[in-house]
Amino acid sequence: MRYLSRRQFLASTAAAGALGAAPSLLASGGAAFAAQAATVRVGTRVIDVNGRAATVFGLTQADGSHGLIAQAGQRFRVRLENQIDEETLIHWHGMTPPWQQDGVPGLSQAPLAPGAAYDYDFPLERPGTNWMHSHHGLQEQRLMAAPLVVRDPAEAGADIQEVVVLFHDFTFRDPDEILAGLKGTGHGAAQDGPGSPHGKMEPMMPAGGMDHAAMGHGSMAAGAAHLHDVDYDAFLANDRTLDDPQVFRVERGGRVRLRLINGATATNFRIDLDRLEGRLVAVDGMPVVPIAGRRFEFAIAQRLDIVLELPQGEGAWPIFAVREGERSRTGFVLATRGGSVAKVPAEASEPVAAVGLALEQRLRAARPLPARNADRRHTITITEAPGYVWMLNGAVHGAHVPLEVREGERVEITFADQTTMAHPMHLHGHHFQVVAIDGERFAGAMRDTVLVPSGGNVTIAFDAINPGKWALHCHHLYHMAAGMMTTVEYRA
Ligand SMILES: [Cu+2]
């Protein structure tokens, strides 16, 4: 993947049109580009993972760039071409399109057959760090995921360098075999991993100050709650491991906006800025009251925008994403021209704590929902059953009862997690506000994905302003594939 250098970015943003890519479309753009559509091809790529070649999917433009950069206020005009030999469909995560363009097979539209194309066209109302990924089968595990950044025209020309990084959890195994192993129906699939067998309970991390026990969720039976059910061969940052990390050249004393995307299928990370301190300015593309820090919780499918003020001298600064409960990490490096990039170990010196809601509780939306009482309340209980069955309100997807809303209502949904794992819950087509954790109300962040910890309750609120049929699901890919999806449907 290639991204704009700061100079290219500064030079190009003034001239940028409706949709661009990083970097060449924008660089060669100009006003004429505003009327053009971008084409995103679903294809395959070969990447190198710790010295071993891996064939993965890609969402690539004609110039080879991966993903899209767009501008708020323009239209999202994208032709999606399926150039692989199986059906697919891409969801524009963080966007609020008309529901028929939301990219969920069987709900918004039919999947795209091999060789088929579809033209998307909807207004881009809000800037934000978003992404695109397959919503079909287990394709997301094989890296059918890419950045979808919507820039704010009001920030064009600002003296800040943009660094876009998508994180992923990588396996050489066949995702279908992984799922079969989790369900207990595979043949030897569970024995392949280097760690503990799949589907078995792993003890949760000892209290690290910010884990569930410290969050008041300590009522789970000791050893029952667990963090992981899939082992991985590597963790990637823009397709790279720390053996050969991407190095972004930065200017001495420059300002950087990290646009971080957790594109992992089953891994919550902790972002570690190492020697730098940053200001978290947005989550899931939505602005928050800035929070200064070096470490930030980062659940599956979420995004973090972090602004850095670099030191004045030459230097090189690694930025890490560490898998919760473990030492395994990936990352990238910011380095000045004269900064020497040293090799950094692929493991943190000690395991990091589980990802919980410590950060969530501190977040406050910079632009919250208007104060209003709920017109409608739904509760979703999250339960599990033997054989790797994950349910919302007692049903797997297909057997579910849709959650009904009416246009114009303020809706609240409370997730009550009665399972042994945390679940990153994602609502399509809307941005919601986190308004309560374990019944304690507060005016939290605007988001599209919130982590619901084992034994915990999280309440979200949103305004029903985008009629249609919308997916609401756990963003842990294997949980979703095992049934953990329902729908929010508007009634007349
Ligand atoms: Cu889940």
Short mmCIF file of C-alpha atoms and ligand atoms in Angstrom, two decimals:
data_model
loop_
_atom_site.label_atom_id
_atom_site.label_comp_id
_atom_site.label_asym_id
_atom_site.label_seq_id
_atom_site.Cartn_x
_atom_site.Cartn_y
_atom_site.Cartn_z
CA MET A 1 0.00 0.00 0.00
CA ARG A 2 1.15 3.52 -0.69
CA TYR A 3 0.02 6.65 0.98
CA LEU A 4 0.54 10.32 0.39
CA SER A 5 3.63 11.98 1.70
CA ARG A 6 2.97 15.20 3.49
CA ARG A 7 4.07 17.29 0.53
CA GLN A 8 1.95 15.30 -1.88
CA PHE A 9 -0.95 15.64 0.49
CA LEU A 10 -0.56 19.39 0.83
CA ALA A 11 -0.13 19.79 -2.91
CA SER A 12 -3.05 17.63 -3.80
CA THR A 13 -5.78 18.50 -1.38
CA ALA A 14 -6.41 21.91 -2.87
CA ALA A 15 -7.05 20.32 -6.25
CA ALA A 16 -8.71 17.13 -5.10
CA GLY A 17 -12.02 16.16 -6.60
CA ALA A 18 -14.81 13.89 -5.47
CA LEU A 19 -12.90 10.69 -4.97
CA GLY A 20 -9.26 9.97 -5.02
CA ALA A 21 -6.80 7.30 -4.21
CA ALA A 22 -3.56 7.42 -2.41
CA PRO A 23 -1.58 8.74 -4.08
CA SER A 24 -1.65 8.95 -7.83
CA LEU A 25 -5.26 9.76 -8.62
CA LEU A 26 -5.20 12.67 -6.26
CA ALA A 27 -1.80 13.80 -7.42
CA SER A 28 -2.91 13.82 -11.04
CA GLY A 29 -6.41 14.92 -10.15
CA GLY A 30 -7.58 18.45 -10.68
CA ALA A 31 -11.09 19.72 -11.10
CA ALA A 32 -11.92 17.34 -13.93
CA PHE A 33 -11.78 14.46 -11.52
CA ALA A 34 -14.75 15.70 -9.57
CA ALA A 35 -17.16 14.31 -12.13
CA GLN A 36 -15.46 10.93 -12.45
CA ALA A 37 -16.25 7.78 -10.63
CA ALA A 38 -13.65 5.64 -8.99
CA THR A 39 -13.50 1.94 -9.65
CA VAL A 40 -12.67 -0.50 -6.88
CA ARG A 41 -11.74 -3.99 -8.06
CA VAL A 42 -12.13 -6.99 -5.83
CA GLY A 43 -9.15 -9.12 -6.72
CA THR A 44 -6.29 -11.07 -5.24
CA ARG A 45 -2.84 -9.89 -4.19
CA VAL A 46 0.28 -11.62 -2.97
CA ILE A 47 1.83 -10.23 0.19
CA ASP A 48 4.87 -11.33 2.15
CA VAL A 49 4.23 -12.36 5.74
CA ASN A 50 7.45 -12.95 7.65
CA GLY A 51 9.21 -14.31 4.58
CA ARG A 52 6.34 -16.45 3.34
CA ALA A 53 4.12 -15.53 0.39
CA ALA A 54 0.41 -15.32 1.02
CA THR A 55 -2.37 -14.83 -1.50
CA VAL A 56 -4.97 -12.48 -0.06
CA PHE A 57 -7.85 -10.45 -1.41
CA GLY A 58 -7.62 -6.77 -2.20
CA LEU A 59 -9.82 -3.75 -2.89
CA THR A 60 -7.69 -2.02 -5.42
CA GLN A 61 -7.97 0.82 -7.91
CA ALA A 62 -6.55 0.73 -11.43
CA ASP A 63 -3.32 2.38 -10.29
CA GLY A 64 -2.75 -0.31 -7.68
CA SER A 65 -3.65 1.83 -4.70
CA HIS A 66 -5.61 0.08 -1.98
CA GLY A 67 -8.77 1.70 -0.65
CA LEU A 68 -10.20 5.15 -1.26
CA ILE A 69 -9.82 8.71 -0.13
CA ALA A 70 -12.90 10.88 -0.58
CA GLN A 71 -14.07 14.32 0.41
CA ALA A 72 -17.10 15.18 2.52
CA GLY A 73 -19.73 17.14 0.62
CA GLN A 74 -19.05 15.21 -2.57
CA ARG A 75 -20.79 12.07 -3.78
CA PHE A 76 -19.54 8.56 -3.29
CA ARG A 77 -19.52 7.39 -6.90
CA VAL A 78 -17.83 4.03 -6.96
CA ARG A 79 -18.04 1.15 -9.40
CA LEU A 80 -17.36 -2.10 -7.59
CA GLU A 81 -16.05 -4.83 -9.88
CA ASN A 82 -15.90 -8.44 -8.78
CA GLN A 83 -12.80 -9.98 -10.36
CA ILE A 84 -12.55 -13.06 -8.18
CA ASP A 85 -14.12 -16.43 -8.88
CA GLU A 86 -16.64 -16.32 -6.07
CA GLU A 87 -19.53 -14.08 -5.03
CA THR A 88 -18.79 -11.05 -2.91
CA LEU A 89 -20.21 -7.80 -1.59
CA ILE A 90 -18.51 -4.85 0.09
CA HIS A 91 -19.87 -2.90 3.06
CA TRP A 92 -18.89 0.77 3.42
CA HIS A 93 -18.25 0.75 7.16
CA GLY A 94 -19.00 4.12 8.78
CA MET A 95 -21.02 5.41 5.84
CA THR A 96 -24.75 6.13 6.01
CA PRO A 97 -25.93 5.35 2.46
CA PRO A 98 -29.47 4.50 1.42
CA TRP A 99 -29.98 1.00 2.81
CA GLN A 100 -29.96 -0.70 -0.61
CA GLN A 101 -26.32 0.39 -1.05
CA ASP A 102 -25.08 -0.80 2.34
CA GLY A 103 -23.43 -3.92 0.99
CA VAL A 104 -24.89 -6.68 3.14
CA PRO A 105 -25.71 -9.74 0.99
CA GLY A 106 -29.28 -10.89 1.27
CA LEU A 107 -30.30 -7.80 3.22
CA SER A 108 -29.33 -4.72 1.20
CA GLN A 109 -28.74 -6.37 -2.17
CA ALA A 110 -27.81 -9.68 -3.78
CA PRO A 111 -24.14 -10.61 -3.76
CA LEU A 112 -22.13 -9.74 -6.85
CA ALA A 113 -21.45 -12.72 -9.10
CA PRO A 114 -17.93 -13.27 -10.47
CA GLY A 115 -17.34 -10.75 -13.26
CA ALA A 116 -20.27 -8.54 -12.23
CA ALA A 117 -20.12 -4.86 -11.31
CA TYR A 118 -22.33 -2.46 -9.37
CA ASP A 119 -22.40 1.33 -9.32
CA TYR A 120 -22.77 3.01 -5.94
CA ASP A 121 -23.81 6.64 -5.74
CA PHE A 122 -24.73 8.46 -2.53
CA PRO A 123 -23.82 11.71 -0.79
CA LEU A 124 -20.87 11.80 1.59
CA GLU A 125 -22.26 13.88 4.38
CA ARG A 126 -19.62 13.57 7.05
CA PRO A 127 -15.84 13.41 7.14
CA GLY A 128 -14.27 10.57 9.01
CA THR A 129 -11.85 7.66 9.13
CA ASN A 130 -13.82 4.71 7.82
CA TRP A 131 -13.20 1.51 5.93
CA MET A 132 -14.62 -0.97 3.48
CA HIS A 133 -14.73 -4.71 3.83
CA SER A 134 -16.45 -7.81 2.54
CA HIS A 135 -19.69 -8.70 4.31
CA HIS A 136 -19.81 -12.04 2.52
CA GLY A 137 -18.81 -15.29 4.18
CA LEU A 138 -15.35 -15.21 5.74
CA GLN A 139 -13.65 -13.16 3.01
CA GLU A 140 -12.71 -10.42 5.46
CA GLN A 141 -10.27 -12.86 7.12
CA ARG A 142 -8.35 -12.98 3.85
CA LEU A 143 -7.88 -9.21 3.85
CA MET A 144 -10.83 -8.10 1.79
CA ALA A 145 -10.64 -4.83 3.70
CA ALA A 146 -9.21 -1.38 2.93
CA PRO A 147 -9.28 2.21 4.22
CA LEU A 148 -12.11 4.56 3.23
CA VAL A 149 -11.09 7.99 4.40
CA VAL A 150 -13.49 10.91 4.02
CA ARG A 151 -11.57 14.13 4.45
CA ASP A 152 -13.00 17.33 5.81
CA PRO A 153 -12.74 20.10 3.19
CA ALA A 154 -12.48 22.59 6.06
CA GLU A 155 -9.13 21.01 6.94
CA ALA A 156 -7.71 21.15 3.41
CA GLY A 157 -4.38 22.92 3.48
CA ALA A 158 -3.93 22.39 7.21
CA ASP A 159 -0.28 21.80 8.03
CA ILE A 160 -0.69 18.23 9.18
CA GLN A 161 0.44 14.95 7.66
CA GLU A 162 -2.06 12.16 7.31
CA VAL A 163 -0.96 8.59 8.12
CA VAL A 164 -3.55 5.90 7.37
CA VAL A 165 -2.98 2.42 8.81
CA LEU A 166 -5.26 -0.61 8.68
CA PHE A 167 -4.51 -3.37 11.17
CA HIS A 168 -5.31 -7.00 10.61
CA ASP A 169 -4.96 -10.43 12.16
CA PHE A 170 -3.43 -12.83 9.67
CA THR A 171 -3.57 -16.61 9.35
CA PHE A 172 -2.23 -18.99 6.73
CA ARG A 173 -5.10 -21.33 7.51
CA ASP A 174 -8.37 -21.59 5.60
CA PRO A 175 -10.98 -19.49 7.44
CA ASP A 176 -13.65 -22.10 6.73
CA GLU A 177 -11.52 -24.69 8.51
CA ILE A 178 -11.06 -22.33 11.43
CA LEU A 179 -14.82 -21.91 11.74
CA ALA A 180 -15.39 -25.65 11.42
CA GLY A 181 -12.80 -26.21 14.14
CA LEU A 182 -14.53 -23.72 16.41
CA LYS A 183 -17.82 -25.51 15.87
CA GLY A 184 -16.13 -28.79 16.66
CA THR A 185 -16.94 -30.20 13.26
CA GLY A 186 -13.52 -29.83 11.68
CA HIS A 187 -10.97 -32.58 11.24
CA GLY A 188 -7.88 -31.69 13.18
CA ALA A 189 -8.38 -27.99 12.56
CA ALA A 190 -8.04 -27.21 16.22
CA GLN A 191 -4.60 -28.76 16.46
CA ASP A 192 -2.89 -26.49 13.97
CA GLY A 193 -2.40 -23.42 16.08
CA PRO A 194 0.70 -22.81 18.16
CA GLY A 195 -1.27 -21.76 21.20
CA SER A 196 -4.07 -23.34 23.13
CA PRO A 197 -6.69 -25.31 21.21
CA HIS A 198 -9.43 -23.36 19.53
CA GLY A 199 -12.74 -23.14 21.25
CA LYS A 200 -11.29 -23.95 24.65
CA MET A 201 -11.51 -21.43 27.43
CA GLU A 202 -8.37 -19.47 28.11
CA PRO A 203 -8.05 -17.83 31.48
CA MET A 204 -8.45 -14.10 31.32
CA MET A 205 -5.48 -11.86 31.91
CA PRO A 206 -4.76 -11.07 35.52
CA ALA A 207 -6.06 -7.66 36.48
CA GLY A 208 -4.00 -5.03 34.70
CA GLY A 209 -5.83 -2.07 36.14
CA MET A 210 -8.22 -1.67 33.23
CA ASP A 211 -9.69 -5.09 32.68
CA HIS A 212 -13.16 -6.36 33.39
CA ALA A 213 -12.59 -7.06 37.05
CA ALA A 214 -11.56 -3.47 37.58
CA MET A 215 -14.55 -2.38 35.55
CA GLY A 216 -17.05 -3.97 37.87
CA HIS A 217 -17.60 -7.01 35.69
CA GLY A 218 -15.88 -9.31 38.13
CA SER A 219 -18.96 -11.41 38.68
CA MET A 220 -18.03 -13.90 35.96
CA ALA A 221 -16.85 -17.21 37.37
CA ALA A 222 -13.08 -17.24 37.68
CA GLY A 223 -11.49 -18.50 34.47
CA ALA A 224 -14.77 -18.47 32.57
CA ALA A 225 -14.33 -15.28 30.60
CA HIS A 226 -11.81 -15.45 27.78
CA LEU A 227 -10.29 -13.13 25.21
CA HIS A 228 -9.48 -15.17 22.13
CA ASP A 229 -10.91 -18.06 20.22
CA VAL A 230 -8.72 -17.86 17.09
CA ASP A 231 -4.92 -18.13 16.94
CA TYR A 232 -3.06 -16.08 14.35
CA ASP A 233 0.23 -16.40 12.51
CA ALA A 234 0.89 -12.65 12.37
CA PHE A 235 -0.58 -9.24 13.01
CA LEU A 236 -0.34 -6.74 10.18
CA ALA A 237 -0.19 -2.98 9.84
CA ASN A 238 -0.85 -2.07 6.18
CA ASP A 239 0.01 -5.66 5.24
CA ARG A 240 3.39 -5.54 7.05
CA THR A 241 4.79 -7.06 10.23
CA LEU A 242 7.42 -5.57 12.53
CA ASP A 243 10.02 -7.66 10.67
CA ASP A 244 9.62 -5.17 7.83
CA PRO A 245 7.38 -2.35 8.99
CA GLN A 246 6.14 0.52 6.87
CA VAL A 247 8.19 3.65 7.53
CA PHE A 248 6.39 6.95 7.06
CA ARG A 249 8.77 9.85 6.48
CA VAL A 250 7.81 12.78 8.66
CA GLU A 251 9.19 16.29 9.16
CA ARG A 252 11.07 17.38 12.24
CA GLY A 253 8.62 18.97 14.62
CA GLY A 254 5.77 18.16 12.25
CA ARG A 255 2.17 17.40 13.08
CA VAL A 256 0.72 14.03 12.18
CA ARG A 257 -2.85 12.78 12.16
CA LEU A 258 -2.92 9.02 12.58
CA ARG A 259 -6.01 7.47 11.05
CA LEU A 260 -5.99 4.00 12.57
CA ILE A 261 -8.43 1.29 11.50
CA ASN A 262 -8.87 -1.97 13.38
CA GLY A 263 -9.58 -4.20 10.40
CA ALA A 264 -8.89 -7.37 12.38
CA THR A 265 -11.52 -10.08 12.31
CA ALA A 266 -11.15 -11.36 15.87
CA THR A 267 -8.56 -9.21 17.69
CA ASN A 268 -8.92 -6.27 20.04
CA PHE A 269 -5.70 -4.26 20.26
CA ARG A 270 -4.12 -1.72 22.54
CA ILE A 271 -2.50 1.08 20.60
CA ASP A 272 0.87 1.98 22.13
CA LEU A 273 2.45 5.26 21.01
CA ASP A 274 5.67 4.23 22.79
CA ARG A 275 7.72 7.41 23.34
CA LEU A 276 5.16 9.79 21.87
CA GLU A 277 2.11 11.27 23.47
CA GLY A 278 -0.92 11.89 21.32
CA ARG A 279 -4.33 13.47 21.42
CA LEU A 280 -7.27 11.24 20.52
CA VAL A 281 -9.57 13.50 18.50
CA ALA A 282 -12.06 11.11 16.91
CA VAL A 283 -13.37 7.57 17.29
CA ASP A 284 -15.14 5.73 14.47
CA GLY A 285 -14.68 8.91 12.42
CA MET A 286 -16.72 11.02 14.86
CA PRO A 287 -15.05 13.83 16.82
CA VAL A 288 -14.58 13.52 20.58
CA VAL A 289 -13.42 15.96 23.23
CA PRO A 290 -9.66 15.34 22.85
CA ILE A 291 -7.99 12.94 25.28
CA ALA A 292 -4.21 12.96 25.73
CA GLY A 293 -2.40 9.69 26.20
CA ARG A 294 0.06 7.07 25.03
CA ARG A 295 -2.14 3.99 25.10
CA PHE A 296 -5.64 3.56 23.75
CA GLU A 297 -8.09 0.67 23.73
CA PHE A 298 -9.02 -0.35 20.20
CA ALA A 299 -11.78 -2.89 19.64
CA ILE A 300 -12.47 -4.77 16.43
CA ALA A 301 -13.79 -2.55 13.60
CA GLN A 302 -13.25 0.69 15.50
CA ARG A 303 -11.16 3.64 14.30
CA LEU A 304 -8.95 6.04 16.23
CA ASP A 305 -7.78 9.44 14.97
CA ILE A 306 -4.77 10.54 17.00
CA VAL A 307 -2.90 13.83 16.51
CA LEU A 308 0.82 13.86 17.26
CA GLU A 309 3.20 16.80 17.64
CA LEU A 310 6.61 15.40 16.81
CA PRO A 311 9.79 16.42 18.64
CA GLN A 312 11.94 19.06 16.93
CA GLY A 313 14.99 16.88 16.25
CA GLU A 314 15.65 13.99 13.93
CA GLY A 315 14.22 10.71 15.11
CA ALA A 316 12.27 7.54 14.51
CA TRP A 317 9.20 6.56 16.50
CA PRO A 318 7.50 3.18 16.31
CA ILE A 319 3.75 2.97 16.92
CA PHE A 320 2.40 -0.40 18.05
CA ALA A 321 -0.86 -2.30 18.13
CA VAL A 322 -0.61 -5.05 20.77
CA ARG A 323 -3.07 -7.93 20.88
CA GLU A 324 -5.02 -7.74 24.13
CA GLY A 325 -3.88 -10.17 26.79
CA GLU A 326 -0.67 -10.94 24.90
CA ARG A 327 2.74 -9.63 23.89
CA SER A 328 2.16 -10.12 20.14
CA ARG A 329 2.12 -6.87 18.28
CA THR A 330 2.42 -5.18 14.93
CA GLY A 331 3.15 -1.60 14.05
CA PHE A 332 4.72 1.02 11.83
CA VAL A 333 7.37 3.69 12.15
CA LEU A 334 7.37 7.48 11.82
CA ALA A 335 10.86 8.70 10.92
CA THR A 336 12.46 11.97 9.84
CA ARG A 337 14.82 11.92 6.85
CA GLY A 338 17.80 11.78 9.15
CA GLY A 339 16.20 9.51 11.72
CA SER A 340 17.66 6.02 11.85
CA VAL A 341 15.07 3.28 12.00
CA ALA A 342 16.12 0.56 14.41
CA LYS A 343 14.66 -2.93 14.31
CA VAL A 344 11.93 -3.26 16.92
CA PRO A 345 10.99 -6.57 18.55
CA ALA A 346 7.78 -8.20 17.36
CA GLU A 347 6.76 -8.81 20.97
CA ALA A 348 6.07 -6.31 23.74
CA SER A 349 8.12 -6.73 26.91
CA GLU A 350 5.04 -7.88 28.79
CA PRO A 351 1.44 -8.81 27.98
CA VAL A 352 -1.06 -5.98 27.82
CA ALA A 353 -4.33 -6.06 29.71
CA ALA A 354 -7.66 -6.98 28.19
CA VAL A 355 -9.53 -4.32 26.26
CA GLY A 356 -12.52 -3.07 28.22
CA LEU A 357 -14.41 0.17 28.60
CA ALA A 358 -11.93 2.32 30.53
CA LEU A 359 -11.38 4.58 27.52
CA GLU A 360 -15.05 4.42 26.52
CA GLN A 361 -16.09 5.77 29.91
CA ARG A 362 -13.83 8.78 29.47
CA LEU A 363 -14.92 9.64 25.93
CA ARG A 364 -17.31 12.52 25.34
CA ALA A 365 -18.75 13.34 21.94
CA ALA A 366 -17.65 16.70 20.57
CA ARG A 367 -20.97 16.80 18.70
CA PRO A 368 -23.42 14.73 20.78
CA LEU A 369 -27.01 13.91 19.91
CA PRO A 370 -29.45 16.64 20.96
CA ALA A 371 -30.81 15.93 24.45
CA ARG A 372 -34.05 13.98 24.12
CA ASN A 373 -35.88 11.17 25.85
CA ALA A 374 -36.07 7.84 24.08
CA ASP A 375 -39.26 7.10 22.15
CA ARG A 376 -38.39 3.42 21.95
CA ARG A 377 -36.17 1.08 23.92
CA HIS A 378 -34.87 -2.32 22.90
CA THR A 379 -32.79 -4.75 24.92
CA ILE A 380 -30.53 -7.29 23.26
CA THR A 381 -29.31 -10.16 25.39
CA ILE A 382 -26.19 -11.86 24.11
CA THR A 383 -25.94 -15.57 24.82
CA GLU A 384 -23.97 -18.57 23.64
CA ALA A 385 -24.66 -22.28 23.28
CA PRO A 386 -22.41 -25.32 22.87
CA GLY A 387 -21.10 -25.90 19.36
CA TYR A 388 -19.99 -22.29 18.90
CA VAL A 389 -23.46 -20.76 18.65
CA TRP A 390 -23.68 -17.00 19.39
CA MET A 391 -27.13 -15.50 19.73
CA LEU A 392 -28.85 -12.14 20.01
CA ASN A 393 -32.13 -12.31 21.91
CA GLY A 394 -31.96 -16.08 21.88
CA ALA A 395 -31.81 -16.46 18.11
CA VAL A 396 -29.21 -16.82 15.40
CA HIS A 397 -29.45 -14.74 12.24
CA GLY A 398 -32.24 -16.03 10.05
CA ALA A 399 -34.33 -17.07 13.03
CA HIS A 400 -34.15 -13.57 14.54
CA VAL A 401 -37.03 -11.19 15.20
CA PRO A 402 -36.16 -7.78 13.68
CA LEU A 403 -35.92 -4.80 16.03
CA GLU A 404 -38.66 -2.43 14.97
CA VAL A 405 -38.23 1.35 14.83
CA ARG A 406 -40.17 4.19 13.23
CA GLU A 407 -38.71 7.11 11.34
CA GLY A 408 -38.11 10.14 13.53
CA GLU A 409 -37.83 8.23 16.80
CA ARG A 410 -35.02 8.46 19.31
CA VAL A 411 -34.14 4.83 19.87
CA GLU A 412 -32.10 3.28 22.67
CA ILE A 413 -30.67 -0.23 22.59
CA THR A 414 -29.15 -1.89 25.64
CA PHE A 415 -26.78 -4.78 25.02
CA ALA A 416 -26.55 -7.25 27.90
CA ASP A 417 -23.68 -9.66 27.43
CA GLN A 418 -24.23 -12.95 29.27
CA THR A 419 -21.42 -14.79 27.45
CA THR A 420 -17.80 -15.50 28.27
CA MET A 421 -16.44 -13.06 25.67
CA ALA A 422 -16.61 -9.37 24.83
CA HIS A 423 -18.39 -8.45 21.58
CA PRO A 424 -17.83 -5.39 19.34
CA MET A 425 -21.39 -4.55 18.32
CA HIS A 426 -21.87 -2.67 15.05
CA LEU A 427 -25.03 -0.94 13.84
CA HIS A 428 -25.22 -0.19 10.14
CA GLY A 429 -26.53 3.00 8.54
CA HIS A 430 -26.44 5.18 11.66
CA HIS A 431 -24.09 6.78 14.11
CA PHE A 432 -25.07 6.19 17.70
CA GLN A 433 -24.04 7.70 20.99
CA VAL A 434 -22.85 5.59 23.92
CA VAL A 435 -25.17 6.78 26.70
CA ALA A 436 -24.78 4.26 29.53
CA ILE A 437 -22.40 1.61 30.81
CA ASP A 438 -23.84 -0.82 33.35
CA GLY A 439 -26.80 1.51 33.80
CA GLU A 440 -24.75 4.60 34.59
CA ARG A 441 -25.68 7.29 32.12
CA PHE A 442 -23.24 9.69 30.50
CA ALA A 443 -22.91 11.57 27.20
CA GLY A 444 -20.31 9.32 25.59
CA ALA A 445 -18.81 9.12 22.14
CA MET A 446 -20.64 9.00 18.85
CA ARG A 447 -19.68 5.72 17.19
CA ASP A 448 -20.76 2.91 14.96
CA THR A 449 -19.11 0.06 16.88
CA VAL A 450 -19.00 -0.38 20.66
CA LEU A 451 -17.43 -3.13 22.73
CA VAL A 452 -19.79 -4.93 25.11
CA PRO A 453 -17.70 -6.74 27.76
CA SER A 454 -18.44 -10.15 29.16
CA GLY A 455 -21.02 -9.69 31.90
CA GLY A 456 -21.50 -6.00 31.02
CA ASN A 457 -24.30 -3.76 29.80
CA VAL A 458 -23.89 -0.97 27.26
CA THR A 459 -26.68 1.35 26.09
CA ILE A 460 -26.56 3.25 22.80
CA ALA A 461 -28.91 5.92 21.44
CA PHE A 462 -29.56 6.99 17.87
CA ASP A 463 -32.04 8.96 15.85
CA ALA A 464 -33.98 6.87 13.35
CA ILE A 465 -33.33 9.06 10.33
CA ASN A 466 -32.26 6.55 7.66
CA PRO A 467 -35.22 4.30 6.77
CA GLY A 468 -34.56 0.77 5.63
CA LYS A 469 -33.40 -2.61 6.83
CA TRP A 470 -30.10 -2.48 8.66
CA ALA A 471 -27.72 -5.08 9.99
CA LEU A 472 -26.83 -5.06 13.69
CA HIS A 473 -24.15 -7.59 14.55
CA CYS A 474 -21.05 -8.60 16.38
CA HIS A 475 -18.00 -7.61 14.34
CA HIS A 476 -16.00 -10.62 15.49
CA LEU A 477 -16.15 -12.36 12.11
CA TYR A 478 -16.56 -15.90 13.43
CA HIS A 479 -19.23 -14.89 15.93
CA MET A 480 -21.17 -13.22 13.12
CA ALA A 481 -20.71 -16.24 10.88
CA ALA A 482 -22.01 -18.38 13.75
CA GLY A 483 -25.25 -16.44 13.92
CA MET A 484 -24.58 -13.23 15.84
CA MET A 485 -26.52 -10.81 13.66
CA THR A 486 -29.99 -9.28 13.78
CA THR A 487 -31.67 -6.43 11.96
CA VAL A 488 -33.13 -3.02 12.73
CA GLU A 489 -36.12 -2.45 10.45
CA TYR A 490 -38.18 0.68 9.94
CA ARG A 491 -41.96 0.32 10.01
CA ALA A 492 -44.36 2.78 8.40
CU CU B 1 -18.93 -11.50 19.24
#
